[in-house]
Amino acid sequence: YGITNNLTVGVGVIPLFLFDGTSSPIWITPKFSIPVVKDKFNVGVGGLLGTVLGEEETGFGILYGAFTVGDRNRNLNVGVGYGYFDGTLADRPVINISGMLRLSPKFYLISENYIIQDVGLISLGGRVNFRKVSLDFGLYTVTEIFESGSFAAVPLISVGIPFGNPAE
């Protein structure tokens, strides 16, 4: 879903305001992509542009370029971008390696992974598509935890509500 078949926009919020009025990050995620070879290879550019409601001078985000190999049922995405905070661009890039594999008509196995400076942020989860909404769930951990000989992970739950034009 999106504005056109090549231009999508997403919005997000971590609703911390529900917990004692805490400041909450919000963001918008525009992305422009072009199929180089339909259902086999896409290239795109995009960004995540955000702020924290209830705080002053908290602009953050990332500007990136990416390519995707595969189709809607099975794909691998690799991206490189530069993050920023309060108008200052990072001196080193962020690398993203993600993938998705459809296991049934409504269920996908998903993984979204980042290398930020010298730290890896890795995840494994699932996506369930319902008629008008999708639910992502999974666990995130950092590679430094493995080096310490222990394991800890943070749960992720995300709800996606499509709007705009249906994709082809």
C-alpha atoms as a printed R data frame, in Angstrom:
    type eleno elety resid chain resno      x       y       z
1   ATOM     1    CA   TYR     A     1  0.000   0.000   0.000
2   ATOM     2    CA   GLY     A     2  1.197   3.518  -0.630
3   ATOM     3    CA   ILE     A     3  0.839   6.719  -2.519
4   ATOM     4    CA   THR     A     4  1.855   5.058  -5.796
5   ATOM     5    CA   ASN     A     5  3.326   1.669  -6.690
6   ATOM     6    CA   ASN     A     6  6.805   3.202  -6.294
7   ATOM     7    CA   LEU     A     7  6.284   5.669  -3.430
8   ATOM     8    CA   THR     A     8  5.278   4.569   0.055
9   ATOM     9    CA   VAL     A     9  4.973   6.460   3.317
10  ATOM    10    CA   GLY     A    10  4.665   4.946   6.762
11  ATOM    11    CA   VAL     A    11  4.201   6.502  10.179
12  ATOM    12    CA   GLY     A    12  5.055   5.148  13.590
13  ATOM    13    CA   VAL     A    13  4.894   5.907  17.278
14  ATOM    14    CA   ILE     A    14  6.092   4.273  20.459
15  ATOM    15    CA   PRO     A    15  3.138   5.193  22.708
16  ATOM    16    CA   LEU     A    16  5.090   5.873  25.887
17  ATOM    17    CA   PHE     A    17  2.562   8.639  26.642
18  ATOM    18    CA   LEU     A    18  0.250   5.838  27.767
19  ATOM    19    CA   PHE     A    19  2.629   5.226  30.665
20  ATOM    20    CA   ASP     A    20  2.607   8.179  33.039
21  ATOM    21    CA   GLY     A    21  2.753  10.884  30.328
22  ATOM    22    CA   THR     A    22  6.289  10.007  29.191
23  ATOM    23    CA   SER     A    23  7.594  11.684  26.013
24  ATOM    24    CA   SER     A    24  6.971   9.570  22.900
25  ATOM    25    CA   PRO     A    25  9.014   9.161  19.716
26  ATOM    26    CA   ILE     A    26  7.095   9.526  16.439
27  ATOM    27    CA   TRP     A    27  8.366   9.167  12.867
28  ATOM    28    CA   ILE     A    28  7.524   9.122   9.186
29  ATOM    29    CA   THR     A    29  9.150   6.752   6.674
30  ATOM    30    CA   PRO     A    30  9.032   7.827   3.020
31  ATOM    31    CA   LYS     A    31 10.525   5.400   0.472
32  ATOM    32    CA   PHE     A    32 10.870   5.530  -3.302
33  ATOM    33    CA   SER     A    33 11.686   2.261  -5.072
34  ATOM    34    CA   ILE     A    34 12.085   1.163  -8.661
35  ATOM    35    CA   PRO     A    35 11.780  -2.415  -9.919
36  ATOM    36    CA   VAL     A    36 14.860  -3.032 -12.075
37  ATOM    37    CA   VAL     A    37 13.698  -6.579 -12.864
38  ATOM    38    CA   LYS     A    38 10.069  -7.150 -11.779
39  ATOM    39    CA   ASP     A    39  9.761  -9.541  -8.818
40  ATOM    40    CA   LYS     A    40 13.540 -10.129  -8.838
41  ATOM    41    CA   PHE     A    41 15.510  -6.933  -8.147
42  ATOM    42    CA   ASN     A    42 14.496  -3.502  -6.795
43  ATOM    43    CA   VAL     A    43 16.503  -0.429  -5.790
44  ATOM    44    CA   GLY     A    44 15.282   2.329  -3.536
45  ATOM    45    CA   VAL     A    45 16.029   5.362  -1.399
46  ATOM    46    CA   GLY     A    46 14.263   6.444   1.723
47  ATOM    47    CA   GLY     A    47 14.421   7.797   5.185
48  ATOM    48    CA   LEU     A    48 13.151   7.664   8.697
49  ATOM    49    CA   LEU     A    49 12.462  11.175   9.984
50  ATOM    50    CA   GLY     A    50 11.454  11.508  13.601
51  ATOM    51    CA   THR     A    51 11.158  13.551  16.746
52  ATOM    52    CA   VAL     A    52 10.175  12.992  20.358
53  ATOM    53    CA   LEU     A    53  6.891  14.565  21.426
54  ATOM    54    CA   GLY     A    54  7.299  16.385  24.711
55  ATOM    55    CA   GLU     A    55 11.010  17.098  24.214
56  ATOM    56    CA   GLU     A    56 12.826  19.994  22.569
57  ATOM    57    CA   GLU     A    57 15.379  19.580  19.775
58  ATOM    58    CA   THR     A    58 15.093  15.843  19.364
59  ATOM    59    CA   GLY     A    59 15.141  15.356  15.598
60  ATOM    60    CA   PHE     A    60 16.498  11.949  14.610
61  ATOM    61    CA   GLY     A    61 16.488   9.602  11.675
62  ATOM    62    CA   ILE     A    62 18.350   7.934   8.876
63  ATOM    63    CA   LEU     A    63 18.684   8.526   5.130
64  ATOM    64    CA   TYR     A    64 19.456   5.377   3.142
65  ATOM    65    CA   GLY     A    65 19.743   3.540  -0.138
66  ATOM    66    CA   ALA     A    66 18.852  -0.140  -0.512
67  ATOM    67    CA   PHE     A    67 18.363  -3.014  -2.896
68  ATOM    68    CA   THR     A    68 16.073  -6.016  -2.652
69  ATOM    69    CA   VAL     A    69 16.546  -9.397  -4.301
70  ATOM    70    CA   GLY     A    70 13.434 -11.556  -4.556
71  ATOM    71    CA   ASP     A    71  9.681 -11.131  -4.600
72  ATOM    72    CA   ARG     A    72  6.926 -10.481  -2.023
73  ATOM    73    CA   ASN     A    73  7.078 -14.079  -0.813
74  ATOM    74    CA   ARG     A    74 10.835 -14.505  -0.408
75  ATOM    75    CA   ASN     A    75 13.351 -11.665  -0.357
76  ATOM    76    CA   LEU     A    76 16.620 -10.305   0.963
77  ATOM    77    CA   ASN     A    77 17.161  -6.577   1.468
78  ATOM    78    CA   VAL     A    78 20.505  -4.814   1.964
79  ATOM    79    CA   GLY     A    79 20.708  -1.123   2.781
80  ATOM    80    CA   VAL     A    80 23.290   1.466   3.790
81  ATOM    81    CA   GLY     A    81 22.511   4.820   5.313
82  ATOM    82    CA   TYR     A    82 23.631   7.582   7.613
83  ATOM    83    CA   GLY     A    83 21.812   8.361  10.806
84  ATOM    84    CA   TYR     A    84 21.423  11.811  12.291
85  ATOM    85    CA   PHE     A    85 20.434  13.324  15.610
86  ATOM    86    CA   ASP     A    86 19.640  17.012  16.190
87  ATOM    87    CA   GLY     A    87 21.002  17.922  12.758
88  ATOM    88    CA   THR     A    88 24.342  16.132  13.177
89  ATOM    89    CA   LEU     A    89 25.075  13.374  10.661
90  ATOM    90    CA   ALA     A    90 26.797  10.211  11.931
91  ATOM    91    CA   ASP     A    91 30.404   9.743  10.870
92  ATOM    92    CA   ARG     A    92 29.911   6.043  10.039
93  ATOM    93    CA   PRO     A    93 27.143   4.328   8.075
94  ATOM    94    CA   VAL     A    94 24.442   2.021   9.379
95  ATOM    95    CA   ILE     A    95 24.128  -1.254   7.462
96  ATOM    96    CA   ASN     A    96 20.838  -3.148   7.250
97  ATOM    97    CA   ILE     A    97 20.413  -6.775   6.185
98  ATOM    98    CA   SER     A    98 16.847  -8.068   6.320
99  ATOM    99    CA   GLY     A    99 14.803 -10.874   4.904
100 ATOM   100    CA   MET     A   100 11.330 -12.302   4.682
101 ATOM   101    CA   LEU     A   101 10.054 -15.784   3.814
102 ATOM   102    CA   ARG     A   102  6.380 -16.681   3.351
103 ATOM   103    CA   LEU     A   103  5.629 -19.958   5.107
104 ATOM   104    CA   SER     A   104  1.850 -19.996   4.562
105 ATOM   105    CA   PRO     A   105 -0.809 -17.757   2.984
106 ATOM   106    CA   LYS     A   106 -0.943 -15.575   6.129
107 ATOM   107    CA   PHE     A   107  2.419 -16.122   7.874
108 ATOM   108    CA   TYR     A   108  5.954 -14.869   7.155
109 ATOM   109    CA   LEU     A   109  9.242 -15.505   8.923
110 ATOM   110    CA   ILE     A   110 11.035 -12.132   9.166
111 ATOM   111    CA   SER     A   111 14.440 -10.862  10.259
112 ATOM   112    CA   GLU     A   112 15.657  -7.264  10.377
113 ATOM   113    CA   ASN     A   113 19.296  -6.721  11.331
114 ATOM   114    CA   TYR     A   114 21.532  -3.671  11.690
115 ATOM   115    CA   ILE     A   115 25.209  -2.963  12.111
116 ATOM   116    CA   ILE     A   116 25.583   0.346  13.942
117 ATOM   117    CA   GLN     A   117 29.183   1.391  14.562
118 ATOM   118    CA   ASP     A   118 30.679  -1.866  15.895
119 ATOM   119    CA   VAL     A   119 27.461  -3.305  17.334
120 ATOM   120    CA   GLY     A   120 25.105  -5.712  15.614
121 ATOM   121    CA   LEU     A   121 21.374  -5.582  16.326
122 ATOM   122    CA   ILE     A   122 19.740  -8.813  15.178
123 ATOM   123    CA   SER     A   123 16.163 -10.062  15.193
124 ATOM   124    CA   LEU     A   124 13.990 -13.000  14.361
125 ATOM   125    CA   GLY     A   125 10.231 -12.937  14.263
126 ATOM   126    CA   GLY     A   126  7.044 -13.478  12.381
127 ATOM   127    CA   ARG     A   127  4.340 -11.563  10.567
128 ATOM   128    CA   VAL     A   128  0.701 -12.582  10.473
129 ATOM   129    CA   ASN     A   129 -1.427 -10.912   7.811
130 ATOM   130    CA   PHE     A   130 -5.068 -10.477   8.679
131 ATOM   131    CA   ARG     A   131 -7.683  -9.038   6.321
132 ATOM   132    CA   LYS     A   132 -6.993  -5.340   7.020
133 ATOM   133    CA   VAL     A   133 -4.027  -5.383   9.398
134 ATOM   134    CA   SER     A   134 -0.718  -7.158   9.986
135 ATOM   135    CA   LEU     A   135  0.952  -8.113  13.240
136 ATOM   136    CA   ASP     A   136  4.738  -8.385  13.564
137 ATOM   137    CA   PHE     A   137  6.314  -9.997  16.601
138 ATOM   138    CA   GLY     A   138  9.793 -11.125  17.471
139 ATOM   139    CA   LEU     A   139 12.895 -10.685  19.564
140 ATOM   140    CA   TYR     A   140 15.853  -8.288  19.187
141 ATOM   141    CA   THR     A   141 19.276  -8.803  20.705
142 ATOM   142    CA   VAL     A   142 22.721  -7.247  20.326
143 ATOM   143    CA   THR     A   143 25.828  -9.155  19.254
144 ATOM   144    CA   GLU     A   144 27.820  -7.926  22.260
145 ATOM   145    CA   ILE     A   145 25.621 -10.091  24.494
146 ATOM   146    CA   PHE     A   146 26.885 -13.247  22.765
147 ATOM   147    CA   GLU     A   147 30.476 -12.190  23.443
148 ATOM   148    CA   SER     A   148 29.704 -12.044  27.175
149 ATOM   149    CA   GLY     A   149 28.537 -15.668  27.138
150 ATOM   150    CA   SER     A   150 24.952 -14.832  28.045
151 ATOM   151    CA   PHE     A   151 21.754 -14.129  26.150
152 ATOM   152    CA   ALA     A   152 19.106 -11.455  26.524
153 ATOM   153    CA   ALA     A   153 16.505 -10.236  24.059
154 ATOM   154    CA   VAL     A   154 13.888  -7.505  23.884
155 ATOM   155    CA   PRO     A   155 10.433  -8.398  22.559
156 ATOM   156    CA   LEU     A   156  8.966  -6.481  19.626
157 ATOM   157    CA   ILE     A   157  5.297  -6.170  18.739
158 ATOM   158    CA   SER     A   158  4.165  -4.005  15.836
159 ATOM   159    CA   VAL     A   159  0.796  -3.481  14.168
160 ATOM   160    CA   GLY     A   160  0.636  -2.454  10.509
161 ATOM   161    CA   ILE     A   161 -2.459  -0.808   9.081
162 ATOM   162    CA   PRO     A   162 -2.218  -0.307   5.305
163 ATOM   163    CA   PHE     A   163 -3.627   2.803   3.649
164 ATOM   164    CA   GLY     A   164 -3.540   4.302   0.170
165 ATOM   165    CA   ASN     A   165 -3.327   2.430  -3.119
166 ATOM   166    CA   PRO     A   166 -3.085  -1.378  -3.046
167 ATOM   167    CA   ALA     A   167  0.161  -2.734  -4.474
168 ATOM   168    CA   GLU     A   168  0.028  -4.707  -7.680
